[in-house]
Short mmCIF file of C-alpha atoms in Angstrom, two decimals:
data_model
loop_
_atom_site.label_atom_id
_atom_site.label_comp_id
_atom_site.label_asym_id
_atom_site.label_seq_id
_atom_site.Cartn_x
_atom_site.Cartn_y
_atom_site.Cartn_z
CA UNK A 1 14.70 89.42 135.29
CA UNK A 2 14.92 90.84 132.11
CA UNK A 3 14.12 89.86 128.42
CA UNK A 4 15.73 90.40 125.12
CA UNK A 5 12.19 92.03 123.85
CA UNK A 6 11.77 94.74 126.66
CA UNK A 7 15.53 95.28 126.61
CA UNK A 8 15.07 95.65 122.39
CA UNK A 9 11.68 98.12 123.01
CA UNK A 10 14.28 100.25 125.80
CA UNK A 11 16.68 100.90 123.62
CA UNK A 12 13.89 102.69 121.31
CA UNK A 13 13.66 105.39 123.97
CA UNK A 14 16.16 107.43 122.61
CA UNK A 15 14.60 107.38 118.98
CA UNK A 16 10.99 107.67 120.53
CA UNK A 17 12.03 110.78 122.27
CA UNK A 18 14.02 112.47 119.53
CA UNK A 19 10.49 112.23 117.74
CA UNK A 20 8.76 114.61 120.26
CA UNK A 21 11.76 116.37 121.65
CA UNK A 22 10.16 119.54 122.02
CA UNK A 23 7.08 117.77 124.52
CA UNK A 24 9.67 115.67 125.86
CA UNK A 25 11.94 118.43 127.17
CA UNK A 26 8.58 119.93 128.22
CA UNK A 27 7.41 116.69 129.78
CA UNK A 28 10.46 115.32 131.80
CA UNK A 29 10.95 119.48 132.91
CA UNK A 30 7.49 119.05 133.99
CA UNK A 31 8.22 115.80 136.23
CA UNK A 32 11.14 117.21 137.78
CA UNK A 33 10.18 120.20 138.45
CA UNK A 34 8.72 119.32 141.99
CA UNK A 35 11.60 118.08 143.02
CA UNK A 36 12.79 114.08 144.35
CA UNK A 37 9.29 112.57 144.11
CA UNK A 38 7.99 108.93 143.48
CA UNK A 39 5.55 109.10 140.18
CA UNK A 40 3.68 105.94 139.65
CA UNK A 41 2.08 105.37 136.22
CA UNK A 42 -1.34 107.47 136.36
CA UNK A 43 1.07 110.23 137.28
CA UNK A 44 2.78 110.03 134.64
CA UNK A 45 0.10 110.54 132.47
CA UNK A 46 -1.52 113.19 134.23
CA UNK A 47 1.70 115.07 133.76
CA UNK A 48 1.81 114.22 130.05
CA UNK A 49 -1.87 115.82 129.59
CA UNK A 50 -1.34 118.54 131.29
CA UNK A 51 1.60 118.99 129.69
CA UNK A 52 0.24 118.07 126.37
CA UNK A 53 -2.81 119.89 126.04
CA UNK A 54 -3.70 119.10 122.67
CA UNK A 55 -4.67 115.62 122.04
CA UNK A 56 -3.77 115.25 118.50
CA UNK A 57 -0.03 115.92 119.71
CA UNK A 58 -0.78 113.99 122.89
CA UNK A 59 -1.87 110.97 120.69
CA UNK A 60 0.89 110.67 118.39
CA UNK A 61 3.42 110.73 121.16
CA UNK A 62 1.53 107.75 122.92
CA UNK A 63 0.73 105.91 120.05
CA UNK A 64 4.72 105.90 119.62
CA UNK A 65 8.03 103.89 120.99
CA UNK A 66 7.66 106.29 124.04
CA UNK A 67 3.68 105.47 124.39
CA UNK A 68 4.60 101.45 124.72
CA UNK A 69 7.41 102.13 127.08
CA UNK A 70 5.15 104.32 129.21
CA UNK A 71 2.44 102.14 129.11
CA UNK A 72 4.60 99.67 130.84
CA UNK A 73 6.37 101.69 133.15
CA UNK A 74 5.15 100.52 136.49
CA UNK A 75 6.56 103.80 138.41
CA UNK A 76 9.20 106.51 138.12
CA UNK A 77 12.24 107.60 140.75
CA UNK A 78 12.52 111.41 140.52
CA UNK A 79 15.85 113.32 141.53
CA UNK A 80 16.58 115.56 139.37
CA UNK A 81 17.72 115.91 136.83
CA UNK A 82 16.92 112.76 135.90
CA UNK A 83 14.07 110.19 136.19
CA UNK A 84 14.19 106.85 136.54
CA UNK A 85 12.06 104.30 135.18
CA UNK A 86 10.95 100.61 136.08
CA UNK A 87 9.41 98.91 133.12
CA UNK A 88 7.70 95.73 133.69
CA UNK A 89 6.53 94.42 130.05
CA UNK A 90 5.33 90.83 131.28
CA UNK A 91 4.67 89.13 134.37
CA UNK A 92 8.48 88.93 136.02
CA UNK A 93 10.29 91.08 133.59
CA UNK A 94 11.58 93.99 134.27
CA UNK A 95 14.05 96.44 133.00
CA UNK A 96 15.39 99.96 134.09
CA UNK A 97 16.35 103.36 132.16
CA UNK A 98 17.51 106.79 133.26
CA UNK A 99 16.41 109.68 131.52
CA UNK A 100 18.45 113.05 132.02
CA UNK A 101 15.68 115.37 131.72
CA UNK A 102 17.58 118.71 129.83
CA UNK A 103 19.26 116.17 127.16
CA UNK A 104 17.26 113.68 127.05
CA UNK A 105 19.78 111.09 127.16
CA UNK A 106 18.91 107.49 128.26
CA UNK A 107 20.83 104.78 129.93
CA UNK A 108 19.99 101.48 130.93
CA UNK A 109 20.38 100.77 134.49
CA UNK A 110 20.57 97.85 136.93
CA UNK A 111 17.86 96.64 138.98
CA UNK A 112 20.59 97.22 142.50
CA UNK A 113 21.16 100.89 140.01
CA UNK A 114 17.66 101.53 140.09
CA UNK A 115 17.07 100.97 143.97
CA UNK A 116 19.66 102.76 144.73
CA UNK A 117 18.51 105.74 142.68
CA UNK A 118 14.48 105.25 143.89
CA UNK A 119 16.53 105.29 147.44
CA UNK A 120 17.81 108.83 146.94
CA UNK A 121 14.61 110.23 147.70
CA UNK A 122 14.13 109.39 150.53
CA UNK A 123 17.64 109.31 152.37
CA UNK A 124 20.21 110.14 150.14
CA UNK A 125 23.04 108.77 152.88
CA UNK A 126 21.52 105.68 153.15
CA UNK A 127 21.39 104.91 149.01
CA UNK A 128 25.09 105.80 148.91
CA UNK A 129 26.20 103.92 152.34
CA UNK A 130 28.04 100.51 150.71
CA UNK A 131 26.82 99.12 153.56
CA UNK A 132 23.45 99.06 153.47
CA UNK A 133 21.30 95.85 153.17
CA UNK A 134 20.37 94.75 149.73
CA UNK A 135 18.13 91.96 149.40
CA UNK A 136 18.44 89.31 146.37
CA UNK A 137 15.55 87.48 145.81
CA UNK A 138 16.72 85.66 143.20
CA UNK A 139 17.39 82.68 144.68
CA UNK A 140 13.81 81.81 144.53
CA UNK A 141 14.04 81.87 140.79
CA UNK A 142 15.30 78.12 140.61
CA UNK A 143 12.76 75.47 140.27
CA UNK A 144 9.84 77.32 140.88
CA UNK A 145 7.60 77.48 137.51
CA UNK A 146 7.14 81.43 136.36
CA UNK A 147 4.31 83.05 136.49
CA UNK A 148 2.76 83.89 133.00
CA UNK A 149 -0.73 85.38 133.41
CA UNK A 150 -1.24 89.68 133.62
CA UNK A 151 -3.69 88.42 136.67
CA UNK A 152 -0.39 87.12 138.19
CA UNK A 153 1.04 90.55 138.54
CA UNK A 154 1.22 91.90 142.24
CA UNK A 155 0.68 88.61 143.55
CA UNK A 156 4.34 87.23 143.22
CA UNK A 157 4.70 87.11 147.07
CA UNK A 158 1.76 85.67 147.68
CA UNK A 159 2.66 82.46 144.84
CA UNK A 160 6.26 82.32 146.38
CA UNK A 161 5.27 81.73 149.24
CA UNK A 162 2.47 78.98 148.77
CA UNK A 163 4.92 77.18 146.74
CA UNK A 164 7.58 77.22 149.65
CA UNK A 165 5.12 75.95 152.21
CA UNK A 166 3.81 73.24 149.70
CA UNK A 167 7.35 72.16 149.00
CA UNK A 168 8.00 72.21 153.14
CA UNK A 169 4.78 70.57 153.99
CA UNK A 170 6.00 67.48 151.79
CA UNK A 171 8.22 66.38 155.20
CA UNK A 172 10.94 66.99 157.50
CA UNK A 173 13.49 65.86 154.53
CA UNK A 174 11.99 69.17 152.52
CA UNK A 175 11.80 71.47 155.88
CA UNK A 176 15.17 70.24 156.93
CA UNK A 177 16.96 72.32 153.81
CA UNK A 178 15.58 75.63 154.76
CA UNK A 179 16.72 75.02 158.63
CA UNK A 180 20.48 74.32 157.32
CA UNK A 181 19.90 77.53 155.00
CA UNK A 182 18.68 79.62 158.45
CA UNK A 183 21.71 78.43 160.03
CA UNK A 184 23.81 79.94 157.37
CA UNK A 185 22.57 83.55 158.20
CA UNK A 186 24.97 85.46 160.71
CA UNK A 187 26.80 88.63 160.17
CA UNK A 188 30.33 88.88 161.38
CA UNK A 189 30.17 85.56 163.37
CA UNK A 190 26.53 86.68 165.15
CA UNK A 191 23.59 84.39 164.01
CA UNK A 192 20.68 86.33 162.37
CA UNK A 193 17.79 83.95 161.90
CA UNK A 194 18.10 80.89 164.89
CA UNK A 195 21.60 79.75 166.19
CA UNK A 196 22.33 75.97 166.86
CA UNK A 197 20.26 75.14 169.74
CA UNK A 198 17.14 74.56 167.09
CA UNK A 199 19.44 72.60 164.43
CA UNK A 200 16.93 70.69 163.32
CA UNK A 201 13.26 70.52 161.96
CA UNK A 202 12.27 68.40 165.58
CA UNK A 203 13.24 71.14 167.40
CA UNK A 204 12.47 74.30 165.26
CA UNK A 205 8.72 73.46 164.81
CA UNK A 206 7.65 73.41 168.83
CA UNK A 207 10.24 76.84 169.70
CA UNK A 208 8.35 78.45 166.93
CA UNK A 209 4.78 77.73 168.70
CA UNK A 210 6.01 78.57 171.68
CA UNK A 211 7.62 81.95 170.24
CA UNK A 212 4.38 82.61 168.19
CA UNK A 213 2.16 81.93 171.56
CA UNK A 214 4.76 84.35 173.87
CA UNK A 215 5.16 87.26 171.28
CA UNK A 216 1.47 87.21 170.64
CA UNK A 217 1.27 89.03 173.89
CA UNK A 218 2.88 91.73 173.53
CA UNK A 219 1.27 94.80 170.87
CA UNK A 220 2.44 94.76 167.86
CA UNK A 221 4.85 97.89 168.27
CA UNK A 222 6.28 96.91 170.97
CA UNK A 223 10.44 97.06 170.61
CA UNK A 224 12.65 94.42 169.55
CA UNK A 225 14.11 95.45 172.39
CA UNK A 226 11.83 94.60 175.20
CA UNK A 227 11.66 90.93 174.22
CA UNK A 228 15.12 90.73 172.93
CA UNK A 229 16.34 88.32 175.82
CA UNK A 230 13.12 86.54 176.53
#
């Protein structure tokens, strides 16, 4: 999700780093200079006072446009030459830039743009295979209240998923709506999640105890594999 503030404060990059070019350039040659790498935000900063030596200079390039984006910047996707960054100003709202380290030019990215890119370092075939599996979690966005609080952040999973087991714990009505969604999942006619033999809430609840009871027998590396057609 993304906000009309953190978008507006984004779009200050270019300004903010025209007013420092010179430890800029000397900055961003300094992050990719190692390579594809993953920089999370103490990193960052490391980088910038090591690049940055005096603190004077250091301070009045933090204390700038660049200072609030960095201090917001939740981690960095290295391949150079450019870096990537996710900035998360609030809880839930996040944008993306890309920063082409020799000119310094910015552009504001996607979320799918950004994973894509952060993918790159790791298996460059994969990021650019159109058919690899993207996840939208977005769906859970709809009637579930956002979370507000800095204390929040990190914990999203952990909310969504009290909130879907308070909302399925109301009855079989509430359950029944995330069986029929279950059911919906196949891929190229082959069901992904549970096929029609556990249709409904009455018969999903006691195959799941029983599933939980026989996989809780095997180690927990054992392959998909071996218990595939148990």
């Amino acid at each position: 999700m993304a906000s009309s503030s953190s978008v507006a404060a984004v779009d200050t990059k270019p300004d903010a780093l025209r007013q420092s070019r010179y430890h800029m350039k000397r900055c961003f040659a300094r992050f990719t200079a190692k390579g594809k790498r993953l920089m999370k935000f103490q990193h960052l900063m490391d980088e910038i006072e090591q690049t940055i030596q005096d603190k004077v200079e250091r301070s009045k390039v933090l204390e700038g446009s660049l200072g609030d984006i960095l201090s917001a910047t939740q981690e960095a996707a290295v391949v150079p030459p450019y870096v990537a960054f996710a900035i998360r100003h609030n809880p839930g709202i996040w944008d993306y830039v890309k920063v082409h380290a020799d000119q310094l030019s910015v552009e504001i990215i996607t979320s799918t743009d950004y994973l894509k890119f952060k993918e790159m370092i790791f298996d460059e075939d994969w990021a650019k295979n159109e058919n690899s599996l993207e996840v939208d979690f977005g769906a859970f966005d709809t009637g579930i209240p956002s979370l507000t609080l800095s204390s929040s952040i990190g914990n999203g999973l952990s909310y969504v998923s009290k909130f879907t087991t308070s909302i399925l714990n109301k009855g079989s009505e509430s359950a029944k709506a995330l069986v029929d969604y279950l059911l919906t999942l196949d891929h190229h006619g082959e069901k992904l999640m549970i096929n029609e033999t556990l249709n409904t809430v009455a018969k999903l609840q006691p195959a799941l105890v029983i599933a939980e009871v026989f996989l809780s027998a095997f180690p927990k590396d054992t392959p998909y594999q071996n218990v595939e057609q148990k």
